[in-house]
Amino acid sequence: MDTEGSDTSPTPTATQPGWLAHWPEQLTRVPYWAFQRQDVYAAEQERIFRGPAWHYLCLEADTPEPGDWRTTFVGDASVVVTRNAKGEIRAFENRCSHRGALICLDEKGKGNKGFSCVYHAWTYDLEGTLTGVAFQKGVKGKGGMAPDFKLSDHGPRKLRVATLHGLVFGTFTHDGPQLDDYLGDEITSRIARVLEGRKPVVLARYTQALPNNWKLYVENVKDSYHASILHLFFTTFELNRLSQKGAIIVDESGGHHVSYSAIDRKERTAGKEYAQQNIRSESQYRLADPSLLSGFEEFGDDVTLQILTVFPTFVLQQIQNCVAIRQLAPRGVNESDLHWTILGFETDTPEQRLARLKQANLVGPAGFISMEDGCVGGFVQRGIAGALDKSAVIEMGGDMAQSSESRVTEASIRGFRKAWRTHMGIANPTQAAP
């Protein structure tokens, strides 16, 4: 489908893409063409993924020893994460500075002292610095590179790296905010709640192909309003209902959020609110093995669900005792890949490990809960294909992006749009004090 020129945007200039002039002033409207235009997608890659945002790369545990490495991504860019001879974590673009081929073809490796591009054998050290060019001086005095060619003038882009509670983050911008400042105290403390003081163990990894623009999945994760409507498993087994105790946290930038719900030991959810709205909240289905939902007290706060996002594409989930990282990769205007990492911890008992493995069935491409999320973004992408002149309505719970004691709100989606606008260079409306 050709979306270029299908709205009334003026001709783009070198400094002002045409679509910017047609972006709504309010946070409660998002034009559907924003999920379908190649020029919007290209601008996101430049301003967000190669801009000042921090991006989850991998776990520290993925490169435990010097010489270990793992490939990952930041937006469209393939990235290599290494641990150098001093034990320091480094990251650089997985792109040979000669002809652009991937430097690392495998997903991970151990014990490397450096890398060699398979195409022409240009070599790099564990920092991503170019260390050698095959036949740089030619053969028998003929050919080769020019005499003034310097290895130090060439090499893939390097990322600035920071770690937090076993997570590795990176950014292509070397003069932007520090990771702690980017996240803020509240988001940092919520990450600490799940990961601090514990060494993660990877129980499973899998990748899910999503037939939709990357922003539709991010909005879905931030949408607490849909969770107990779309996901019948949540309400049937009373894992998450909007009538439970809980809240939404939206940080000052708008881009990071936490949604959580907790057991109310004084009041059992009867589900009458769902019945009054004619919303499906019960089903005839029962678990053949009810021990799937038998967990253990892990955090001491009765919170059974916490979904945390870091702008733009990182998710840390705790659903019962199922702890997982979701890493989203844009793969074009209409496609994305969602990479799941299911975690246990070194201190788990055998019984706790079994509980985590059973509850891993709640999530992933065929998870009892998240299965619907894998297709609903595609429903939206298909639904908006012929509606380039229309917009999404994001008014539930008001028109601003701020924390709320109610989860019947789209405040965190508006927060994502606030942060997206900031990174894309679009002015935000003034937000009233909470």
Short mmCIF file of C-alpha atoms in Angstrom, two decimals:
data_model
loop_
_atom_site.label_atom_id
_atom_site.label_comp_id
_atom_site.label_asym_id
_atom_site.label_seq_id
_atom_site.Cartn_x
_atom_site.Cartn_y
_atom_site.Cartn_z
CA MET A 1 0.00 0.00 0.00
CA ASP A 2 1.42 3.38 -1.00
CA THR A 3 1.04 5.83 1.87
CA GLU A 4 3.36 8.54 0.60
CA GLY A 5 1.40 11.63 -0.38
CA SER A 6 -1.90 10.10 0.73
CA ASP A 7 -2.67 12.91 3.16
CA THR A 8 -2.54 16.66 2.65
CA SER A 9 0.89 17.22 4.21
CA PRO A 10 3.06 19.82 2.48
CA THR A 11 6.19 18.71 0.68
CA PRO A 12 8.85 17.81 3.28
CA THR A 13 11.97 19.93 3.51
CA ALA A 14 15.44 18.99 4.73
CA THR A 15 14.67 20.37 8.20
CA GLN A 16 10.90 19.90 8.49
CA PRO A 17 9.22 16.63 7.50
CA GLY A 18 5.81 17.43 6.01
CA TRP A 19 3.89 15.25 8.44
CA LEU A 20 5.03 17.34 11.42
CA ALA A 21 2.78 20.18 10.32
CA HIS A 22 -0.23 17.85 10.59
CA TRP A 23 0.43 16.41 14.05
CA PRO A 24 -2.44 17.12 16.50
CA GLU A 25 -1.74 19.49 19.39
CA GLN A 26 -3.47 17.32 22.02
CA LEU A 27 -2.18 14.07 23.51
CA THR A 28 -5.57 12.41 23.03
CA ARG A 29 -5.31 12.06 19.25
CA VAL A 30 -2.86 9.96 17.24
CA PRO A 31 -3.22 9.97 13.44
CA TYR A 32 -3.40 6.51 11.97
CA TRP A 33 -0.91 7.45 9.26
CA ALA A 34 1.75 7.60 12.01
CA PHE A 35 1.67 3.77 12.01
CA GLN A 36 1.89 3.51 8.21
CA ARG A 37 4.29 6.10 6.79
CA GLN A 38 7.84 5.14 5.91
CA ASP A 39 9.12 8.68 6.54
CA VAL A 40 7.74 8.62 10.10
CA TYR A 41 9.43 5.28 10.70
CA ALA A 42 12.74 6.59 9.32
CA ALA A 43 12.54 9.67 11.55
CA GLU A 44 11.94 7.43 14.59
CA GLN A 45 15.06 5.43 13.82
CA GLU A 46 17.14 8.59 13.64
CA ARG A 47 15.65 10.61 16.51
CA ILE A 48 14.69 7.88 19.00
CA PHE A 49 16.74 4.75 18.35
CA ARG A 50 19.92 6.58 17.35
CA GLY A 51 19.06 9.55 19.55
CA PRO A 52 19.46 10.19 23.29
CA ALA A 53 17.15 7.39 24.51
CA TRP A 54 18.57 4.47 26.48
CA HIS A 55 17.81 0.96 25.20
CA TYR A 56 17.92 -2.43 26.88
CA LEU A 57 20.65 -4.57 25.29
CA CYS A 58 20.95 -7.78 27.30
CA LEU A 59 21.62 -9.19 30.76
CA GLU A 60 25.00 -8.84 32.43
CA ALA A 61 24.74 -12.61 32.88
CA ASP A 62 24.76 -13.01 29.07
CA THR A 63 28.47 -12.08 29.01
CA PRO A 64 29.82 -13.39 32.34
CA GLU A 65 33.51 -13.75 31.39
CA PRO A 66 36.08 -11.70 29.42
CA GLY A 67 35.79 -12.53 25.74
CA ASP A 68 32.08 -13.39 25.96
CA TRP A 69 29.74 -11.59 23.59
CA ARG A 70 26.13 -11.43 22.48
CA THR A 71 24.36 -9.77 19.56
CA THR A 72 21.31 -7.62 20.14
CA PHE A 73 19.76 -4.56 18.51
CA VAL A 74 18.75 -0.93 18.93
CA GLY A 75 15.94 -0.23 16.51
CA ASP A 76 17.11 -1.30 13.05
CA ALA A 77 20.76 -1.41 14.13
CA SER A 78 22.37 -4.74 15.01
CA VAL A 79 24.64 -4.38 18.06
CA VAL A 80 27.39 -6.51 19.65
CA VAL A 81 27.76 -6.51 23.45
CA THR A 82 31.11 -7.78 24.77
CA ARG A 83 33.02 -8.15 28.00
CA ASN A 84 36.58 -6.98 27.43
CA ALA A 85 39.80 -8.31 28.95
CA LYS A 86 39.33 -6.05 31.99
CA GLY A 87 35.84 -7.44 32.58
CA GLU A 88 34.14 -4.26 31.37
CA ILE A 89 31.00 -4.37 29.24
CA ARG A 90 31.22 -2.68 25.86
CA ALA A 91 28.83 -2.37 22.91
CA PHE A 92 29.26 -1.40 19.29
CA GLU A 93 27.39 -1.53 16.02
CA ASN A 94 27.46 -4.95 14.36
CA ARG A 95 28.57 -3.50 11.05
CA CYS A 96 31.95 -3.83 9.38
CA SER A 97 33.30 -0.39 8.51
CA HIS A 98 34.50 -1.69 5.15
CA ARG A 99 31.41 -2.74 3.21
CA GLY A 100 28.78 -2.92 5.93
CA ALA A 101 28.55 -6.67 6.49
CA LEU A 102 27.68 -8.06 9.90
CA ILE A 103 30.78 -8.57 12.02
CA CYS A 104 29.14 -11.27 14.16
CA LEU A 105 26.85 -13.75 12.44
CA ASP A 106 26.06 -15.86 15.52
CA GLU A 107 23.81 -14.92 18.42
CA LYS A 108 26.48 -15.37 21.09
CA GLY A 109 29.99 -16.65 21.74
CA LYS A 110 32.66 -17.17 24.38
CA GLY A 111 36.38 -16.67 24.76
CA ASN A 112 36.95 -14.28 21.88
CA LYS A 113 39.96 -11.98 21.75
CA GLY A 114 38.50 -10.14 18.78
CA PHE A 115 36.34 -10.44 15.69
CA SER A 116 36.96 -10.91 11.98
CA CYS A 117 34.47 -10.00 9.29
CA VAL A 118 33.75 -13.06 7.15
CA TYR A 119 33.52 -10.96 3.97
CA HIS A 120 37.04 -9.45 3.73
CA ALA A 121 38.60 -10.35 7.10
CA TRP A 122 38.78 -6.84 8.55
CA THR A 123 39.40 -7.38 12.26
CA TYR A 124 38.13 -5.70 15.44
CA ASP A 125 38.95 -5.96 19.12
CA LEU A 126 36.49 -6.44 21.98
CA GLU A 127 35.91 -2.68 22.11
CA GLY A 128 34.80 -2.58 18.47
CA THR A 129 37.99 -0.81 17.36
CA LEU A 130 39.33 -1.66 13.91
CA THR A 131 42.65 -3.48 14.40
CA GLY A 132 43.53 -4.83 10.96
CA VAL A 133 42.74 -4.76 7.25
CA ALA A 134 43.57 -7.84 5.18
CA PHE A 135 46.20 -6.99 2.54
CA GLN A 136 46.30 -3.38 3.69
CA LYS A 137 49.70 -2.98 2.01
CA GLY A 138 48.71 -5.02 -1.04
CA VAL A 139 50.53 -8.04 -2.45
CA LYS A 140 54.13 -7.84 -3.70
CA GLY A 141 54.01 -4.09 -3.46
CA LYS A 142 50.90 -3.71 -5.59
CA GLY A 143 47.35 -2.76 -4.61
CA GLY A 144 46.31 -2.24 -1.03
CA MET A 145 45.06 0.83 0.78
CA ALA A 146 46.43 4.33 0.34
CA PRO A 147 49.54 5.15 2.44
CA ASP A 148 47.59 7.66 4.53
CA PHE A 149 44.85 5.15 5.46
CA LYS A 150 44.51 5.02 9.27
CA LEU A 151 42.75 2.24 11.15
CA SER A 152 41.76 4.73 13.85
CA ASP A 153 39.67 6.72 11.34
CA HIS A 154 37.38 3.77 10.69
CA GLY A 155 35.20 1.55 12.79
CA PRO A 156 31.59 0.87 13.70
CA ARG A 157 29.75 3.26 15.99
CA LYS A 158 30.24 2.59 19.68
CA LEU A 159 27.50 2.85 22.27
CA ARG A 160 27.66 4.32 25.74
CA VAL A 161 26.78 1.52 28.19
CA ALA A 162 25.40 1.44 31.72
CA THR A 163 24.15 -1.37 33.95
CA LEU A 164 21.37 -1.53 36.52
CA HIS A 165 20.47 -4.55 38.68
CA GLY A 166 21.88 -6.97 36.12
CA LEU A 167 20.40 -5.20 33.07
CA VAL A 168 22.62 -3.71 30.36
CA PHE A 169 21.43 -0.53 28.64
CA GLY A 170 23.08 1.36 25.80
CA THR A 171 22.69 4.57 23.80
CA PHE A 172 24.29 5.90 20.63
CA THR A 173 24.35 9.40 22.17
CA HIS A 174 27.47 10.03 24.25
CA ASP A 175 26.51 13.41 25.70
CA GLY A 176 22.93 12.65 26.78
CA PRO A 177 21.56 12.01 30.29
CA GLN A 178 22.98 9.34 32.57
CA LEU A 179 20.86 6.18 32.83
CA ASP A 180 19.76 6.93 36.41
CA ASP A 181 18.62 10.40 35.40
CA TYR A 182 16.88 9.03 32.31
CA LEU A 183 14.90 6.54 34.39
CA GLY A 184 14.25 8.59 37.52
CA ASP A 185 14.01 7.38 41.10
CA GLU A 186 10.52 5.86 40.94
CA ILE A 187 11.16 3.67 37.90
CA THR A 188 14.60 2.69 39.22
CA SER A 189 13.07 1.61 42.54
CA ARG A 190 10.44 -0.46 40.75
CA ILE A 191 13.13 -2.26 38.74
CA ALA A 192 15.00 -2.83 42.00
CA ARG A 193 11.87 -4.33 43.54
CA VAL A 194 12.05 -7.22 41.06
CA LEU A 195 15.78 -7.63 40.40
CA GLU A 196 17.92 -6.07 43.12
CA GLY A 197 20.36 -8.38 44.87
CA ARG A 198 19.49 -11.43 42.78
CA LYS A 199 21.43 -13.03 39.95
CA PRO A 200 19.07 -13.96 37.11
CA VAL A 201 19.08 -17.32 35.38
CA VAL A 202 17.61 -17.54 31.88
CA LEU A 203 14.90 -20.21 31.83
CA ALA A 204 13.73 -19.67 28.26
CA ARG A 205 14.08 -17.37 25.28
CA TYR A 206 11.83 -17.06 22.27
CA THR A 207 10.95 -14.54 19.59
CA GLN A 208 7.46 -13.62 18.45
CA ALA A 209 6.76 -12.01 15.08
CA LEU A 210 4.14 -9.26 15.34
CA PRO A 211 2.22 -8.12 12.22
CA ASN A 212 2.10 -4.49 13.27
CA ASN A 213 3.98 -1.25 13.78
CA TRP A 214 6.18 -1.25 16.89
CA LYS A 215 4.24 1.60 18.53
CA LEU A 216 1.03 -0.42 18.58
CA TYR A 217 2.66 -3.04 20.81
CA VAL A 218 4.14 -0.39 23.12
CA GLU A 219 0.72 1.23 23.48
CA ASN A 220 -0.81 -2.18 24.19
CA VAL A 221 1.65 -2.86 27.03
CA LYS A 222 0.93 0.54 28.54
CA ASP A 223 -2.83 0.04 28.22
CA SER A 224 -4.07 -1.18 31.60
CA TYR A 225 -7.63 -0.51 30.47
CA HIS A 226 -7.67 -3.44 28.03
CA ALA A 227 -5.96 -6.05 30.21
CA SER A 228 -8.97 -7.51 31.99
CA ILE A 229 -11.28 -7.04 28.99
CA LEU A 230 -9.25 -8.68 26.24
CA HIS A 231 -7.65 -11.34 28.44
CA LEU A 232 -10.40 -13.66 29.67
CA PHE A 233 -7.86 -15.71 31.60
CA PHE A 234 -7.14 -12.70 33.84
CA THR A 235 -10.74 -12.28 34.97
CA THR A 236 -11.73 -15.95 35.03
CA PHE A 237 -8.98 -16.78 37.51
CA GLU A 238 -9.04 -13.34 39.17
CA LEU A 239 -5.42 -12.54 38.46
CA ASN A 240 -6.19 -9.00 37.35
CA ARG A 241 -9.42 -7.04 37.44
CA LEU A 242 -9.80 -3.29 37.30
CA SER A 243 -11.73 -3.47 40.59
CA GLN A 244 -8.64 -4.77 42.42
CA LYS A 245 -6.26 -2.52 44.30
CA GLY A 246 -3.69 -1.01 41.99
CA ALA A 247 -2.42 2.11 40.29
CA ILE A 248 -0.65 3.58 37.30
CA ILE A 249 2.69 5.36 37.64
CA VAL A 250 3.73 7.67 34.80
CA ASP A 251 7.12 9.34 35.14
CA GLU A 252 7.69 13.03 34.43
CA SER A 253 8.91 12.41 30.88
CA GLY A 254 5.81 10.35 30.18
CA GLY A 255 7.84 7.62 28.51
CA HIS A 256 8.26 5.21 31.43
CA HIS A 257 5.39 3.69 33.32
CA VAL A 258 4.36 1.06 35.88
CA SER A 259 0.97 -0.60 36.14
CA TYR A 260 0.33 -2.85 39.11
CA SER A 261 -2.45 -4.66 40.92
CA ALA A 262 -2.50 -6.33 44.32
CA ILE A 263 -4.53 -8.79 46.34
CA ASP A 264 -7.13 -7.10 48.53
CA ARG A 265 -7.24 -9.38 51.56
CA LYS A 266 -10.23 -7.53 53.00
CA GLU A 267 -12.47 -7.84 49.96
CA ARG A 268 -12.83 -10.50 47.31
CA THR A 269 -13.64 -9.35 43.81
CA ALA A 270 -17.18 -10.35 42.95
CA GLY A 271 -17.06 -9.25 39.33
CA LYS A 272 -20.32 -7.26 39.46
CA GLU A 273 -18.68 -4.29 37.72
CA TYR A 274 -17.98 -6.46 34.69
CA ALA A 275 -21.49 -7.90 34.66
CA GLN A 276 -22.98 -4.40 34.71
CA GLN A 277 -20.88 -3.49 31.65
CA ASN A 278 -21.84 -6.72 29.83
CA ILE A 279 -18.14 -7.59 29.62
CA ARG A 280 -17.08 -11.21 29.57
CA SER A 281 -15.34 -11.89 32.85
CA GLU A 282 -16.11 -15.53 33.53
CA SER A 283 -15.84 -18.65 31.41
CA GLN A 284 -16.57 -22.33 31.66
CA TYR A 285 -12.91 -23.12 31.26
CA ARG A 286 -10.98 -24.58 34.14
CA LEU A 287 -7.36 -25.64 34.50
CA ALA A 288 -6.63 -29.34 34.32
CA ASP A 289 -3.64 -28.58 36.54
CA PRO A 290 -4.61 -25.79 38.98
CA SER A 291 -1.07 -25.84 40.38
CA LEU A 292 -0.17 -23.65 37.41
CA LEU A 293 -1.35 -20.73 39.53
CA SER A 294 0.11 -21.96 42.80
CA GLY A 295 2.97 -19.63 43.52
CA PHE A 296 4.87 -18.30 46.48
CA GLU A 297 5.19 -14.96 48.25
CA GLU A 298 8.19 -13.28 46.68
CA PHE A 299 8.03 -9.55 47.26
CA GLY A 300 6.14 -9.08 50.53
CA ASP A 301 3.69 -6.51 49.15
CA ASP A 302 0.76 -8.61 47.80
CA VAL A 303 1.39 -7.23 44.29
CA THR A 304 0.57 -10.05 41.90
CA LEU A 305 1.11 -8.09 38.70
CA GLN A 306 3.60 -5.35 37.82
CA ILE A 307 4.21 -4.28 34.24
CA LEU A 308 7.04 -1.76 33.86
CA THR A 309 8.15 -0.06 30.65
CA VAL A 310 11.17 2.07 29.80
CA PHE A 311 10.87 4.27 26.72
CA PRO A 312 10.95 3.23 24.00
CA THR A 313 10.86 -0.60 23.89
CA PHE A 314 11.78 -2.29 27.19
CA VAL A 315 9.30 -4.21 29.37
CA LEU A 316 9.94 -5.84 32.74
CA GLN A 317 7.03 -7.99 33.88
CA GLN A 318 6.07 -9.73 37.07
CA ILE A 319 2.89 -11.77 36.75
CA GLN A 320 2.53 -13.88 39.87
CA ASN A 321 6.02 -15.48 40.01
CA CYS A 322 6.62 -15.26 36.27
CA VAL A 323 9.38 -12.68 35.78
CA ALA A 324 10.29 -11.82 32.21
CA ILE A 325 11.93 -9.22 30.02
CA ARG A 326 10.35 -8.22 26.74
CA GLN A 327 12.53 -6.48 24.17
CA LEU A 328 10.77 -5.05 21.12
CA ALA A 329 12.51 -4.65 17.77
CA PRO A 330 10.96 -2.60 14.93
CA ARG A 331 11.27 -4.49 11.66
CA GLY A 332 9.70 -2.01 9.26
CA VAL A 333 6.53 0.04 9.18
CA ASN A 334 4.17 -2.94 9.53
CA GLU A 335 6.26 -5.50 11.42
CA SER A 336 8.09 -5.98 14.71
CA ASP A 337 9.79 -8.75 16.63
CA LEU A 338 9.15 -9.29 20.32
CA HIS A 339 11.97 -11.08 22.14
CA TRP A 340 11.01 -12.77 25.42
CA THR A 341 13.49 -13.72 28.16
CA ILE A 342 11.94 -15.75 31.01
CA LEU A 343 13.90 -15.42 34.25
CA GLY A 344 14.54 -17.42 37.36
CA PHE A 345 17.16 -16.63 39.99
CA GLU A 346 20.15 -18.48 41.37
CA THR A 347 18.60 -18.48 44.85
CA ASP A 348 15.41 -20.29 43.70
CA THR A 349 14.56 -23.54 45.44
CA PRO A 350 13.53 -26.48 43.21
CA GLU A 351 9.89 -25.82 44.15
CA GLN A 352 10.19 -22.14 43.23
CA ARG A 353 11.86 -22.97 39.94
CA LEU A 354 9.05 -25.38 39.07
CA ALA A 355 6.44 -22.72 39.89
CA ARG A 356 8.18 -20.23 37.57
CA LEU A 357 8.37 -22.78 34.76
CA LYS A 358 4.68 -23.59 35.07
CA GLN A 359 3.68 -19.93 35.18
CA ALA A 360 5.77 -19.23 32.08
CA ASN A 361 2.77 -20.72 30.26
CA LEU A 362 0.93 -17.47 31.04
CA VAL A 363 3.07 -15.46 28.61
CA GLY A 364 4.78 -15.67 25.26
CA PRO A 365 3.36 -16.25 21.77
CA ALA A 366 0.89 -18.91 23.00
CA GLY A 367 0.58 -17.75 26.61
CA PHE A 368 -2.78 -18.05 28.34
CA ILE A 369 -2.67 -14.29 28.94
CA SER A 370 -0.47 -12.72 26.28
CA MET A 371 -1.62 -14.79 23.31
CA GLU A 372 -4.25 -12.18 22.45
CA ASP A 373 -1.70 -9.35 22.51
CA GLY A 374 0.18 -11.07 19.70
CA CYS A 375 -2.75 -10.70 17.31
CA VAL A 376 -4.65 -7.60 18.43
CA GLY A 377 -1.95 -5.26 17.10
CA GLY A 378 -2.41 -6.91 13.71
CA PHE A 379 -6.14 -6.32 13.99
CA VAL A 380 -5.43 -2.61 14.46
CA GLN A 381 -2.86 -2.47 11.64
CA ARG A 382 -5.37 -4.03 9.27
CA GLY A 383 -8.25 -1.94 10.56
CA ILE A 384 -6.51 1.39 10.00
CA ALA A 385 -5.13 0.59 6.54
CA GLY A 386 -7.88 2.55 4.79
CA ALA A 387 -8.25 5.30 7.38
CA LEU A 388 -5.20 7.54 6.92
CA ASP A 389 -7.29 10.63 7.58
CA LYS A 390 -8.63 9.34 10.92
CA SER A 391 -7.11 9.27 14.43
CA ALA A 392 -7.10 7.09 17.53
CA VAL A 393 -9.05 8.49 20.50
CA ILE A 394 -7.11 8.24 23.77
CA GLU A 395 -9.36 10.02 26.28
CA MET A 396 -10.00 7.37 28.93
CA GLY A 397 -9.15 8.94 32.30
CA GLY A 398 -8.65 12.47 30.98
CA ASP A 399 -6.34 14.22 28.57
CA MET A 400 -3.03 14.39 30.42
CA ALA A 401 -0.17 12.00 31.17
CA GLN A 402 0.07 11.57 34.92
CA SER A 403 -0.03 8.90 37.60
CA SER A 404 -3.42 7.64 38.69
CA GLU A 405 -4.92 5.50 41.44
CA SER A 406 -7.33 4.19 38.82
CA ARG A 407 -6.31 1.81 36.09
CA VAL A 408 -9.39 2.74 34.06
CA THR A 409 -7.23 5.22 32.24
CA GLU A 410 -5.06 5.67 29.18
CA ALA A 411 -2.70 8.06 30.96
CA SER A 412 0.38 5.91 30.29
CA ILE A 413 -0.41 5.74 26.56
CA ARG A 414 -0.65 9.53 26.55
CA GLY A 415 2.65 9.48 28.43
CA PHE A 416 4.23 7.42 25.66
CA ARG A 417 2.96 9.96 23.15
CA LYS A 418 4.34 12.80 25.26
CA ALA A 419 7.82 11.23 25.26
CA TRP A 420 7.55 10.27 21.58
CA ARG A 421 6.70 13.88 20.69
CA THR A 422 9.64 15.17 22.73
CA HIS A 423 12.11 12.90 20.96
CA MET A 424 10.58 13.63 17.56
CA GLY A 425 10.78 17.39 18.08
CA ILE A 426 7.03 18.04 18.45
CA ALA A 427 5.90 20.49 21.13
CA ASN A 428 3.82 19.04 23.95
CA PRO A 429 0.71 20.67 25.45
CA THR A 430 1.18 22.17 28.89
CA GLN A 431 0.24 19.69 31.60
CA ALA A 432 -1.70 20.88 34.60
CA ALA A 433 -0.34 20.06 38.04
CA PRO A 434 -1.59 16.69 39.37
#
